[in-house]
Each structure stands twice: as C-alpha cells, then as structure tokens.
GROMACS .gro file of C-alpha atoms in nm:
model
   90
    1MET     CA    1  -0.746   1.342   1.303
    2ALA     CA    2  -0.438   1.193   1.466
    3LYS     CA    3  -0.145   1.410   1.564
    4LEU     CA    4   0.127   1.410   1.301
    5LEU     CA    5   0.480   1.314   1.403
    6ASN     CA    6   0.809   1.418   1.251
    7LEU     CA    7   1.019   1.145   1.092
    8GLN     CA    8   1.248   1.095   1.392
    9GLU     CA    9   0.958   1.061   1.637
   10TRP     CA   10   0.786   0.813   1.406
   11ALA     CA   11   1.105   0.608   1.365
   12GLU     CA   12   1.160   0.594   1.742
   13GLU     CA   13   0.808   0.456   1.791
   14THR     CA   14   0.832   0.213   1.499
   15TYR     CA   15   1.187   0.073   1.523
   16SER     CA   16   1.394  -0.049   1.817
   17LYS     CA   17   1.703   0.098   1.646
   18PRO     CA   18   1.576   0.381   1.422
   19PRO     CA   19   1.746   0.462   1.090
   20SER     CA   20   1.930   0.790   1.044
   21LEU     CA   21   1.742   1.106   0.953
   22SER     CA   22   1.895   1.110   0.603
   23THR     CA   23   1.765   0.756   0.543
   24LEU     CA   24   1.419   0.854   0.667
   25ARG     CA   25   1.414   1.158   0.436
   26ARG     CA   26   1.522   0.943   0.141
   27TRP     CA   27   1.242   0.694   0.218
   28ALA     CA   28   0.992   0.983   0.227
   29ARG     CA   29   1.112   1.119  -0.111
   30GLN     CA   30   1.108   0.772  -0.271
   31GLY     CA   31   0.757   0.692  -0.145
   32ARG     CA   32   0.863   0.405   0.081
   33ILE     CA   33   0.646   0.520   0.372
   34TYR     CA   34   0.270   0.469   0.348
   35PRO     CA   35   0.066   0.683   0.388
   36ALA     CA   36   0.307   0.932   0.238
   37PRO     CA   37   0.460   1.191   0.471
   38GLU     CA   38   0.369   1.554   0.411
   39LEU     CA   39   0.633   1.822   0.380
   40HIS     CA   40   0.557   2.106   0.626
   41GLY     CA   41   0.816   2.373   0.560
   42LYS     CA   42   1.149   2.193   0.588
   43GLU     CA   43   1.022   1.900   0.791
   44TYR     CA   44   0.830   1.587   0.695
   45LYS     CA   45   0.526   1.501   0.905
   46VAL     CA   46   0.391   1.147   0.908
   47GLN     CA   47   0.087   0.976   1.058
   48PRO     CA   48   0.161   0.760   1.365
   49ASP     CA   49   0.021   0.445   1.201
   50ALA     CA   50   0.236   0.477   0.886
   51THR     CA   51   0.445   0.179   0.775
   52TYR     CA   52   0.755   0.120   0.566
   53VAL     CA   53   0.677  -0.032   0.226
   54ASP     CA   54   0.939  -0.261   0.072
   55PRO     CA   55   0.974  -0.153  -0.293
   56SER     CA   56   1.105  -0.494  -0.400
   57LYS     CA   57   0.766  -0.653  -0.325
   58LYS     CA   58   0.544  -0.606  -0.627
   59ASN     CA   59   0.206  -0.690  -0.474
   60LEU     CA   60   0.162  -0.487  -0.157
   61ARG     CA   61  -0.203  -0.572  -0.092
   62PRO     CA   62  -0.295  -0.902   0.073
   63LYS     CA   63  -0.480  -1.134  -0.162
   64PRO     CA   64  -0.828  -1.249  -0.064
   65LYS     CA   65  -0.833  -1.613   0.045
   66HIS     CA   66  -1.142  -1.711  -0.149
   67LEU     CA   67  -1.220  -1.552  -0.482
   68LYS     CA   68  -1.589  -1.554  -0.571
   69LEU     CA   69  -1.666  -1.657  -0.927
   70PRO     CA   70  -1.947  -1.488  -1.117
   71THR     CA   71  -2.283  -1.660  -1.072
   72GLY     CA   72  -2.306  -1.752  -1.439
   73GLY     CA   73  -1.955  -1.896  -1.440
   74THR     CA   74  -1.649  -1.758  -1.608
   75LEU     CA   75  -1.650  -1.654  -1.973
   76LEU     CA   76  -1.453  -1.965  -2.066
   77GLU     CA   77  -1.706  -2.190  -1.891
   78ARG     CA   78  -1.997  -2.019  -2.067
   79LEU     CA   79  -1.828  -2.054  -2.406
   80THR     CA   80  -1.729  -2.415  -2.342
   81HIS     CA   81  -2.073  -2.525  -2.224
   82GLY     CA   82  -2.252  -2.349  -2.509
   83GLU     CA   83  -2.457  -2.076  -2.351
   84LYS     CA   84  -2.683  -1.917  -2.612
   85ALA     CA   85  -2.575  -1.584  -2.756
   86SER     CA   86  -2.919  -1.431  -2.692
   87SER     CA   87  -2.875  -1.456  -2.314
   88LEU     CA   88  -2.538  -1.278  -2.317
   89ARG     CA   89  -2.524  -0.904  -2.259
   90ARG     CA   90  -2.438  -0.688  -2.554
   0.00000   0.00000   0.00000
C-alpha cells in the first residue's frame, strides 16, 4: 500500500501553485478528490495518485471508443426483422 499524504503534501505534488488548506478541506468534504481522503484524527490523508474531480462534469468515466453490439443484434433490430418468439429468452 502506498504511503498516505496529508492534503498540503498532496497539493504541493499535484499543483504548481497549491490551493489553500481551507479549500483542500472543503474539496475533501464535498467529495471532489478521488479516491476520497480519509480523516485520521483532525487531518485528512490522501493517496498520492488521487485527482481532483470537477463536479460540473456529469460523466466522469471515459467512454469506450467502440461499443460492441449483442451478437443477435439489438432488440429493435430483432423486432424489426421478425425474429420468431420461440427463439427469444423468456
């Protein structure tokens, strides 16, 4: 397991001009740092590879470039092309 850093140490490694400690604590409380910092006594500890998550962005995960369709086609294709009801799962 990696050594946990406090918020100021993490900010110094992550940013060229780190935010203030009060801003970092607010980000931790609001869940803007992923993975979430852990509160150890009065101090937040965070993993070194943690990142800031922008809350205004709804979809945080990258989308796959190519989406694989089911081998039998989509439901709409099966209904449109008249697949028999007996071959469908119940």
